CSV table of C-alpha atoms in Angstrom, one decimal:
chain,number,residue,atom,x,y,z
V,1,MET,CA,5.6,8.9,-171.0
V,2,PRO,CA,3.4,5.9,-170.6
V,3,ASP,CA,4.1,3.2,-168.1
V,4,ALA,CA,5.7,0.0,-169.3
V,5,ALA,CA,2.7,-2.0,-168.2
V,6,ALA,CA,1.1,-0.8,-171.3
V,7,HIS,CA,3.7,-2.7,-173.3
V,8,ALA,CA,3.7,-6.0,-171.5
V,9,SER,CA,3.3,-8.1,-174.7
V,10,SER,CA,6.4,-9.1,-176.7
V,11,SER,CA,4.4,-8.2,-179.8
V,12,ALA,CA,3.7,-4.7,-178.6
V,13,SER,CA,5.7,-1.9,-180.0
V,14,SER,CA,6.9,1.1,-178.0
V,15,THR,CA,8.7,4.3,-179.0
V,16,THR,CA,8.9,5.5,-175.4
V,17,PRO,CA,10.5,3.6,-172.4
V,18,PRO,CA,8.5,3.4,-169.2
V,19,MET,CA,8.6,6.3,-166.8
V,20,ALA,CA,7.7,4.4,-163.6
V,21,GLY,CA,11.2,3.1,-162.8
V,22,PRO,CA,11.4,-0.7,-162.5
V,23,SER,CA,13.9,-2.4,-160.3
V,24,VAL,CA,15.9,-3.7,-163.3
V,25,TYR,CA,16.3,-2.7,-166.9
V,26,VAL,CA,17.4,-5.4,-169.3
V,27,ILE,CA,19.0,-4.2,-172.5
V,28,GLY,CA,18.3,-6.6,-175.3
V,29,GLY,CA,15.3,-8.8,-176.2
V,30,GLY,CA,17.1,-11.9,-177.3
V,31,PRO,CA,17.3,-15.2,-175.4
V,32,GLY,CA,19.6,-13.9,-172.7
V,33,GLY,CA,17.5,-10.8,-172.0
V,34,LEU,CA,14.2,-12.6,-172.0
V,35,ALA,CA,15.5,-15.4,-169.8
V,36,THR,CA,16.9,-13.0,-167.2
V,37,ALA,CA,13.7,-11.0,-167.1
V,38,ALA,CA,11.7,-14.1,-166.6
V,39,ALA,CA,14.0,-15.4,-163.9
V,40,LEU,CA,13.7,-12.1,-162.1
V,41,GLY,CA,9.9,-12.4,-162.3
V,42,THR,CA,10.0,-15.6,-160.3
V,43,TYR,CA,11.5,-13.6,-157.4
V,44,GLY,CA,8.9,-10.9,-157.7
V,45,ILE,CA,11.4,-8.4,-159.2
V,46,ARG,CA,10.0,-6.2,-161.9
V,47,ALA,CA,12.2,-6.0,-165.0
V,48,VAL,CA,11.6,-4.1,-168.2
V,49,VAL,CA,13.3,-5.3,-171.4
V,50,LEU,CA,14.4,-2.6,-173.8
V,51,GLU,CA,14.8,-3.9,-177.4
V,52,LYS,CA,15.9,-1.7,-180.3
V,53,ALA,CA,14.1,-3.7,-182.9
V,54,ASP,CA,10.3,-4.0,-183.4
V,55,ALA,CA,10.1,-7.5,-181.9
V,56,VAL,CA,12.0,-9.9,-179.7
V,57,GLY,CA,14.6,-12.3,-181.1
V,58,ALA,CA,15.7,-9.8,-183.8
V,59,SER,CA,19.0,-11.4,-184.4
V,60,TRP,CA,17.4,-14.8,-185.0
V,61,ARG,CA,15.1,-13.4,-187.5
V,62,GLY,CA,18.0,-12.2,-189.6
V,63,HIS,CA,19.8,-15.6,-189.8
V,64,TYR,CA,20.0,-17.7,-193.0
V,65,ASP,CA,17.0,-19.9,-193.8
V,66,ARG,CA,18.7,-23.2,-193.4
V,67,LEU,CA,19.9,-22.6,-189.8
V,68,ARG,CA,19.0,-25.0,-187.0
V,69,LEU,CA,20.2,-25.1,-183.5
V,70,HIS,CA,23.4,-27.1,-183.1
V,71,THR,CA,22.2,-27.9,-179.6
V,72,THR,CA,19.3,-30.2,-178.8
V,73,ARG,CA,15.9,-29.0,-178.1
V,74,ARG,CA,15.9,-30.5,-174.6
V,75,LEU,CA,19.1,-28.8,-173.6
V,76,SER,CA,18.2,-25.4,-175.2
V,77,GLY,CA,15.1,-24.3,-173.3
V,78,LEU,CA,15.0,-21.1,-171.3
V,79,PRO,CA,13.9,-21.1,-167.6
V,80,GLY,CA,10.2,-21.7,-167.0
V,81,LEU,CA,9.2,-22.9,-170.5
V,82,ALA,CA,10.5,-25.9,-172.5
V,83,ILE,CA,10.8,-25.7,-176.3
V,84,PRO,CA,7.8,-27.6,-177.7
V,85,ARG,CA,8.5,-31.2,-178.7
V,86,ALA,CA,6.8,-30.5,-182.0
V,87,TYR,CA,9.8,-28.4,-183.0
V,88,GLY,CA,12.0,-31.5,-183.3
V,89,ARG,CA,15.4,-32.3,-181.9
V,90,TRP,CA,17.3,-29.7,-183.9
V,91,VAL,CA,15.1,-26.6,-183.8
V,92,ALA,CA,14.8,-24.5,-187.0
V,93,ARG,CA,15.4,-20.8,-187.0
V,94,ASP,CA,11.7,-19.9,-187.5
V,95,ASP,CA,10.8,-22.1,-184.6
V,96,VAL,CA,13.4,-20.5,-182.4
V,97,VAL,CA,11.8,-17.1,-183.2
V,98,ARG,CA,8.4,-18.6,-182.5
V,99,TYR,CA,9.6,-20.0,-179.2
V,100,LEU,CA,11.0,-16.6,-178.1
V,101,GLU,CA,7.7,-15.0,-178.9
V,102,GLN,CA,5.9,-17.7,-176.9
V,103,TYR,CA,8.3,-17.3,-174.0
V,104,ALA,CA,7.8,-13.5,-173.7
V,105,GLU,CA,4.0,-14.0,-173.7
V,106,HIS,CA,4.1,-17.0,-171.3
V,107,HIS,CA,5.9,-15.0,-168.7
V,108,SER,CA,4.0,-11.8,-169.4
V,109,LEU,CA,7.3,-10.0,-169.9
V,110,GLU,CA,7.4,-6.2,-170.1
V,111,VAL,CA,9.1,-5.5,-173.4
V,112,ALA,CA,9.5,-2.0,-174.8
V,113,THR,CA,10.4,-2.3,-178.4
V,114,GLY,CA,11.9,0.3,-180.7
V,115,VAL,CA,14.1,1.6,-177.8
V,116,GLU,CA,17.8,1.7,-178.7
V,117,VAL,CA,20.1,2.3,-175.7
V,118,ARG,CA,23.3,3.9,-176.9
V,119,ARG,CA,25.2,4.6,-173.7
V,120,VAL,CA,25.1,3.5,-170.1
V,121,ASP,CA,26.4,6.0,-167.4
V,122,ARG,CA,26.6,6.1,-163.7
V,123,ALA,CA,23.8,8.0,-161.9
V,124,ALA,CA,24.4,10.4,-159.0
V,125,ASP,CA,22.5,8.0,-156.7
V,126,GLY,CA,24.7,5.0,-157.5
V,127,GLY,CA,22.4,3.5,-160.1
V,128,TRP,CA,22.6,3.7,-163.9
V,129,VAL,CA,21.2,6.1,-166.5
V,130,LEU,CA,20.5,4.6,-170.0
V,131,HIS,CA,20.8,7.1,-172.8
V,132,ALA,CA,18.4,6.1,-175.5
V,133,GLU,CA,17.7,7.7,-178.9
V,134,GLY,CA,15.5,10.8,-178.9
V,135,GLY,CA,17.2,12.1,-175.7
V,136,ARG,CA,15.4,9.8,-173.3
V,137,ALA,CA,17.3,8.7,-170.2
V,138,PRO,CA,15.5,6.1,-168.1
V,139,ALA,CA,17.3,5.1,-164.9
V,140,ALA,CA,17.4,2.1,-162.6
V,141,ARG,CA,19.5,0.9,-159.8
V,142,THR,CA,20.3,-2.4,-161.6
V,143,VAL,CA,20.9,-3.0,-165.3
V,144,VAL,CA,21.5,-6.2,-167.2
V,145,ILE,CA,23.2,-5.9,-170.6
V,146,ALA,CA,22.2,-8.7,-173.0
V,147,THR,CA,22.7,-7.3,-176.5
V,148,GLY,CA,24.1,-10.5,-177.9
V,149,TYR,CA,27.3,-12.3,-178.8
V,150,ASN,CA,26.8,-11.8,-182.5
V,151,HIS,CA,26.0,-8.1,-182.4
V,152,THR,CA,28.1,-6.3,-185.0
V,153,PRO,CA,29.2,-8.0,-188.3
V,154,TYR,CA,32.9,-8.0,-188.7
V,155,LEU,CA,34.4,-7.6,-192.2
V,156,PRO,CA,38.2,-7.6,-192.4
V,157,ASP,CA,39.8,-4.6,-193.9
V,158,TRP,CA,41.5,-6.5,-196.7
V,159,PRO,CA,43.7,-4.4,-198.9
V,160,GLY,CA,41.8,-3.4,-202.1
V,161,ARG,CA,38.5,-4.5,-200.6
V,162,THR,CA,36.6,-1.3,-201.3
V,163,GLY,CA,37.6,-1.5,-205.0
V,164,TYR,CA,36.4,-5.1,-205.5
V,165,THR,CA,34.2,-5.2,-208.6
V,166,GLY,CA,32.5,-8.4,-207.7
V,167,GLU,CA,29.7,-8.9,-205.1
V,168,LEU,CA,31.0,-8.9,-201.5
V,169,LEU,CA,28.6,-9.5,-198.5
V,170,HIS,CA,28.9,-10.5,-194.9
V,171,ALA,CA,27.4,-13.9,-194.0
V,172,GLY,CA,24.8,-12.0,-191.9
V,173,ASP,CA,23.3,-10.8,-195.2
V,174,TYR,CA,23.1,-14.4,-196.6
V,175,ARG,CA,19.7,-16.0,-196.6
V,176,ASN,CA,19.6,-18.9,-199.0
V,177,PRO,CA,21.4,-20.2,-202.2
V,178,ARG,CA,18.8,-19.1,-204.7
V,179,PRO,CA,20.5,-15.8,-205.7
V,180,TYR,CA,23.8,-17.7,-206.4
V,181,THR,CA,22.5,-20.5,-208.6
V,182,GLY,CA,25.1,-21.0,-211.4
V,183,LYS,CA,27.6,-18.6,-209.8
V,184,ASP,CA,31.2,-19.0,-208.7
V,185,VAL,CA,31.2,-18.3,-204.9
V,186,LEU,CA,34.0,-17.9,-202.5
V,187,VAL,CA,33.1,-18.4,-198.8
V,188,VAL,CA,35.7,-16.9,-196.4
V,189,GLY,CA,35.9,-18.5,-193.0
V,190,THR,CA,35.6,-22.0,-191.6
V,191,GLY,CA,33.5,-21.5,-188.5
V,192,ASN,CA,30.1,-23.1,-188.2
V,193,THR,CA,28.5,-20.3,-190.3
V,194,GLY,CA,31.0,-20.5,-193.2
V,195,ALA,CA,30.9,-24.3,-193.2
V,196,GLU,CA,27.1,-24.4,-193.3
V,197,ILE,CA,26.8,-21.7,-195.9
V,198,ALA,CA,29.2,-23.6,-198.2
V,199,ALA,CA,27.2,-26.8,-197.8
V,200,ASP,CA,24.0,-24.9,-198.4
V,201,LEU,CA,25.4,-23.4,-201.7
V,202,ALA,CA,26.6,-26.9,-202.7
V,203,ALA,CA,23.1,-28.3,-202.3
V,204,GLY,CA,21.5,-25.2,-203.8
V,205,GLY,CA,23.0,-25.1,-207.3
V,206,ALA,CA,26.0,-22.7,-207.2
V,207,ALA,CA,28.3,-23.5,-210.0
V,208,ARG,CA,31.5,-23.5,-207.9
V,209,ILE,CA,32.1,-23.1,-204.2
V,210,ARG,CA,35.5,-22.5,-202.7
V,211,LEU,CA,36.1,-22.2,-198.9
V,212,ALA,CA,38.9,-20.0,-197.8
V,213,VAL,CA,40.7,-21.5,-194.8
V,214,ARG,CA,43.0,-19.5,-192.6
V,215,THR,CA,43.2,-22.1,-189.8
V,216,ALA,CA,42.0,-25.6,-190.3
V,217,PRO,CA,39.0,-26.2,-188.0
V,218,HIS,CA,38.2,-29.1,-185.7
V,219,ILE,CA,35.2,-30.9,-187.1
V,220,VAL,CA,32.8,-33.0,-185.0
V,221,ARG,CA,29.7,-34.9,-185.8
V,222,ARG,CA,26.6,-33.2,-184.5
V,223,SER,CA,25.6,-36.5,-182.9
V,224,THR,CA,27.1,-40.0,-182.9
V,225,ALA,CA,24.9,-43.0,-182.3
V,226,GLY,CA,22.2,-40.6,-181.0
V,227,TRP,CA,24.6,-38.9,-178.5
V,228,PRO,CA,24.8,-35.1,-179.2
V,229,ALA,CA,28.1,-33.4,-179.3
V,230,GLN,CA,26.7,-30.8,-176.9
V,231,ALA,CA,26.2,-33.4,-174.2
V,232,THR,CA,29.9,-34.4,-174.6
V,233,GLY,CA,30.8,-30.7,-174.3
V,234,ILE,CA,28.8,-30.4,-171.0
V,235,LEU,CA,30.5,-33.5,-169.5
V,236,VAL,CA,34.2,-32.5,-170.4
V,237,ARG,CA,34.2,-28.8,-169.9
V,238,ARG,CA,35.6,-29.0,-166.4
V,239,LEU,CA,38.3,-31.6,-167.3
V,240,PRO,CA,42.0,-30.8,-167.9
V,241,PRO,CA,42.3,-29.5,-171.5
V,242,ARG,CA,45.1,-31.9,-172.4
V,243,MET,CA,42.9,-34.9,-171.4
V,244,VAL,CA,40.0,-33.6,-173.5
V,245,ASP,CA,42.4,-32.9,-176.4
V,246,ARG,CA,43.6,-36.4,-176.4
V,247,ALA,CA,40.1,-37.9,-176.2
V,248,ALA,CA,38.8,-35.6,-179.0
V,249,HIS,CA,41.7,-36.7,-181.2
V,250,VAL,CA,40.7,-40.3,-180.8
V,251,MET,CA,37.0,-39.5,-181.5
V,252,ARG,CA,37.9,-37.6,-184.6
V,253,ARG,CA,39.9,-40.5,-186.0
V,254,LEU,CA,37.0,-42.8,-185.4
V,255,SER,CA,34.1,-40.6,-186.6
V,256,VAL,CA,35.5,-38.0,-189.1
V,257,PRO,CA,37.4,-38.9,-192.3
V,258,ASP,CA,40.8,-37.5,-193.0
V,259,LEU,CA,40.2,-34.5,-195.4
V,260,SER,CA,43.9,-33.6,-195.8
V,261,ALA,CA,43.9,-34.8,-199.4
V,262,HIS,CA,41.0,-32.5,-200.1
V,263,GLY,CA,42.7,-29.4,-198.7
V,264,LEU,CA,41.3,-29.5,-195.2
V,265,PRO,CA,44.1,-30.9,-192.9
V,266,THR,CA,43.7,-32.1,-189.3
V,267,PRO,CA,44.4,-29.2,-187.0
V,268,ASP,CA,47.8,-29.3,-185.2
V,269,THR,CA,46.4,-28.0,-181.9
V,270,GLY,CA,43.9,-29.7,-179.6
V,271,LEU,CA,40.2,-29.3,-179.8
V,272,TYR,CA,39.6,-28.1,-176.3
V,273,SER,CA,42.7,-25.9,-176.2
V,274,ARG,CA,41.3,-24.2,-179.3
V,275,VAL,CA,37.9,-23.8,-177.5
V,276,LEU,CA,39.6,-22.0,-174.6
V,277,GLU,CA,41.0,-19.6,-177.1
V,278,GLY,CA,37.5,-18.9,-178.5
V,279,ALA,CA,37.3,-21.3,-181.4
V,280,ILE,CA,34.3,-23.6,-181.2
V,281,PRO,CA,34.5,-26.8,-183.3
V,282,VAL,CA,32.5,-27.0,-186.5
V,283,GLN,CA,29.5,-29.4,-186.2
V,284,ASP,CA,29.1,-31.2,-189.5
V,285,VAL,CA,25.8,-30.5,-191.2
V,286,GLY,CA,27.0,-31.4,-194.7
V,287,LEU,CA,30.5,-30.0,-195.1
V,288,ILE,CA,32.3,-33.3,-194.9
V,289,ASP,CA,30.4,-34.8,-197.8
V,290,ALA,CA,30.6,-31.6,-199.8
V,291,VAL,CA,34.4,-31.5,-199.4
V,292,ARG,CA,34.9,-35.2,-200.2
V,293,SER,CA,32.7,-35.0,-203.3
V,294,GLY,CA,34.5,-31.9,-204.5
V,295,ALA,CA,31.3,-29.8,-204.4
V,296,VAL,CA,33.2,-27.6,-201.9
V,297,GLN,CA,36.9,-26.9,-202.6
V,298,PRO,CA,39.1,-25.6,-199.6
V,299,VAL,CA,41.6,-22.9,-200.6
V,300,ALA,CA,44.1,-20.7,-198.9
V,301,ALA,CA,43.2,-17.7,-196.8
V,302,VAL,CA,42.3,-14.4,-198.5
V,303,THR,CA,45.0,-11.7,-198.4
V,304,SER,CA,43.8,-8.9,-200.7
V,305,PHE,CA,41.5,-7.8,-203.5
V,306,ASP,CA,42.5,-6.3,-206.8
V,307,GLY,CA,39.6,-5.2,-209.1
V,308,ASN,CA,37.7,-8.5,-209.8
V,309,VAL,CA,40.6,-10.6,-208.5
V,310,VAL,CA,40.9,-12.2,-205.0
V,311,ARG,CA,44.5,-13.0,-204.0
V,312,LEU,CA,45.2,-15.9,-201.6
V,313,ALA,CA,47.9,-16.6,-199.1
V,314,ASN,CA,49.5,-19.3,-201.3
V,315,GLY,CA,49.9,-16.8,-204.2
V,316,ASP,CA,46.9,-18.0,-206.2
V,317,ALA,CA,44.6,-15.4,-207.8
V,318,ILE,CA,41.0,-16.3,-208.3
V,319,GLU,CA,38.0,-14.4,-209.8
V,320,PRO,CA,34.7,-15.5,-208.1
V,321,ASP,CA,31.5,-13.8,-208.9
V,322,VAL,CA,30.6,-13.5,-205.2
V,323,VAL,CA,32.5,-13.4,-201.9
V,324,ILE,CA,30.6,-14.3,-198.7
V,325,ALA,CA,32.6,-13.3,-195.7
V,326,ALA,CA,31.8,-15.6,-192.8
V,327,THR,CA,34.2,-13.7,-190.7
V,328,GLY,CA,32.3,-13.4,-187.5
V,329,TYR,CA,30.9,-10.7,-185.3
V,330,ARG,CA,32.1,-8.3,-182.6
V,331,ARG,CA,30.3,-7.8,-179.3
V,332,GLY,CA,29.5,-4.1,-180.1
V,333,LEU,CA,29.8,-3.0,-176.5
V,334,ASP,CA,32.4,-0.2,-177.0
V,335,ASP,CA,29.9,2.6,-177.5
V,336,LEU,CA,27.6,1.4,-174.8
V,337,VAL,CA,30.0,0.8,-171.9
V,338,GLY,CA,33.6,1.2,-173.3
V,339,HIS,CA,34.1,4.4,-171.4
V,340,LEU,CA,33.5,2.6,-168.1
V,341,ASP,CA,36.7,0.5,-168.5
V,342,LEU,CA,34.8,-2.8,-168.2
V,343,LEU,CA,35.9,-4.5,-171.4
V,344,ASP,CA,39.0,-6.6,-172.2
V,345,THR,CA,41.2,-6.1,-175.2
V,346,ARG,CA,38.8,-8.2,-177.3
V,347,GLY,CA,35.8,-6.1,-176.3
V,348,ARG,CA,34.3,-8.7,-174.0
V,349,PRO,CA,33.1,-7.8,-170.4
V,350,ARG,CA,35.7,-8.5,-167.7
V,351,ALA,CA,32.9,-9.6,-165.4
V,352,HIS,CA,30.1,-11.9,-166.7
V,353,GLY,CA,27.0,-13.6,-165.5
V,354,PRO,CA,26.2,-13.2,-161.8
V,355,HIS,CA,29.5,-11.4,-161.2
V,356,THR,CA,30.0,-7.6,-161.5
V,357,HIS,CA,33.1,-5.5,-161.9
V,358,PRO,CA,34.2,-3.8,-158.7
V,359,SER,CA,33.9,-0.4,-160.3
V,360,ALA,CA,30.4,-1.1,-161.7
V,361,PRO,CA,28.1,-2.7,-159.0
V,362,ASN,CA,24.7,-3.7,-160.2
V,363,LEU,CA,25.7,-3.8,-163.9
V,364,TYR,CA,25.5,-7.3,-165.3
V,365,PHE,CA,26.4,-8.9,-168.6
V,366,THR,CA,25.1,-12.1,-170.1
V,367,GLY,CA,25.6,-13.9,-173.4
V,368,TYR,CA,29.2,-12.7,-174.2
V,369,THR,CA,30.8,-16.1,-174.2
V,370,ASN,CA,30.6,-19.0,-176.7
V,371,PRO,CA,30.7,-22.1,-174.5
V,372,ILE,CA,31.2,-25.6,-175.8
V,373,SER,CA,28.2,-26.7,-173.7
V,374,GLY,CA,25.8,-24.6,-175.7
V,375,MET,CA,24.9,-20.9,-175.8
V,376,LEU,CA,21.2,-21.2,-174.9
V,377,ARG,CA,21.9,-23.6,-172.1
V,378,GLU,CA,24.4,-21.3,-170.5
V,379,LEU,CA,22.1,-18.3,-171.0
V,380,ALA,CA,19.4,-20.2,-169.1
V,381,LEU,CA,21.8,-21.0,-166.2
V,382,ASP,CA,23.2,-17.5,-166.1
V,383,ALA,CA,19.7,-16.0,-166.0
V,384,GLN,CA,18.9,-17.8,-162.9
V,385,ARG,CA,22.2,-17.0,-161.2
V,386,ILE,CA,21.9,-13.3,-162.1
V,387,ALA,CA,18.3,-13.2,-160.9
V,388,HIS,CA,19.3,-14.7,-157.6
V,389,THR,CA,22.2,-12.4,-157.1
V,390,ILE,CA,20.1,-9.3,-157.9
V,391,THR,CA,17.3,-10.4,-155.6
V,392,THR,CA,19.8,-11.0,-152.7
V,393,THR,CA,21.4,-7.6,-153.3
V,394,LEU,CA,18.0,-5.8,-153.3
V,395,THR,CA,16.9,-7.7,-150.2
V,396,THR,CA,20.1,-6.7,-148.4
V,397,ASN,CA,19.3,-3.1,-149.3
V,398,ASN,CA,15.6,-3.5,-148.2
V,399,GLU,CA,14.4,-3.0,-151.8
V,400,ALA,CA,12.8,-6.3,-152.3
V,401,THR,CA,11.2,-9.3,-150.6
V,402,PRO,CA,13.5,-12.1,-149.5
V,403,PRO,CA,14.3,-14.6,-152.2
V,404,PRO,CA,12.4,-17.9,-152.1
V,405,SER,CA,14.0,-20.9,-150.4
V,406,PRO,CA,16.1,-23.3,-152.4
V,407,ALA,CA,13.1,-25.6,-152.6
V,408,THR,CA,11.2,-23.1,-154.6
V,409,THR,CA,14.0,-21.6,-156.6
V,410,PRO,CA,13.4,-22.3,-160.3
V,411,PRO,CA,15.3,-25.4,-161.4
V,412,ALA,CA,18.0,-25.4,-164.1
V,413,PRO,CA,17.0,-26.9,-167.5
V,414,PRO,CA,17.2,-30.7,-167.5
V,415,GLY,CA,20.3,-32.3,-168.8
V,416,PRO,CA,23.8,-33.5,-167.8
V,417,ALA,CA,25.4,-31.7,-164.9
V,418,ARG,CA,28.0,-29.2,-165.5
């Protein structure tokens, strides 16, 4: 098998992982995996990224056309390379992909594409064996898993779903409103994805858009007087939840109109309390105006399907042409590491970032939280922490040169302190 050095470009494609064992394998060529590999490189640690798709940033390539980062360009860059100013404050999907390609090239990252790792096992020498498709089993002492927060589309097993005669798709398969012009569409789910798809459909000519709401979301303005919601999230994340809940309630009353009369009531739980349970607020990119104008009609949650009928929790029965399920994703780690007893009841790693589980030393996870301070920002910070921890561990075991002094340690991305 060829050495990974032959596949150092992010655009190169490989069907064979490298034989010459690197110090670290990183599973996943998205932002978290690339950032970690780059941060390791600043310490002189060789890392090889294994990506199952044929290019880096695969999940971003599959997102809907309208998508832009809900975090600012300045607070979303990965270690060692800022996002170009030309991409604007709210970076578009295609520019995120372009940036990830530039990032891999800028850092000369070794990325082996077309390599799907299906299972991670302990090796006899205390390291890890990666079982990839085709019977290949590369091994390394240290492994970082970065396969992504939005890995596996989740579609609820609604009664009657398989017999539904209309069109049913997950939001991951939605691209733009053109196929739905003139159609009656039901969007299920009021997270950021569902809210944005509903607004996109309203602007794109769908005849009718209904938005099925199970739990009323907290809605915030993406920015207020030029101040981004992300910056507020960074500043308040260490404060007591009740204090943040009260402040958020005041801000909502000042900046977001009451949509109760339109079927979207104010939540009865605090914003930050909900964040700690895993529910990130919806950043408004058109939903408020669409609901107020009647272009998007909130309805009750979906309970079941019956032929061409969708039944709702309030007893209503509707007959949309299309149902788009913005019902989220699962982490998809069960097959990979579920047998190692490292996941909680929701399928998330019990240890994250620079910390490892006591039963799985040198096995790291990054990108499996959804922080209010911004996913890319936290991935950048985690990458640096993980790289420093790995370097310290390898140095202690006489497997690497000592880490650089604090004066030369790569700085965190610019922005408000955590």
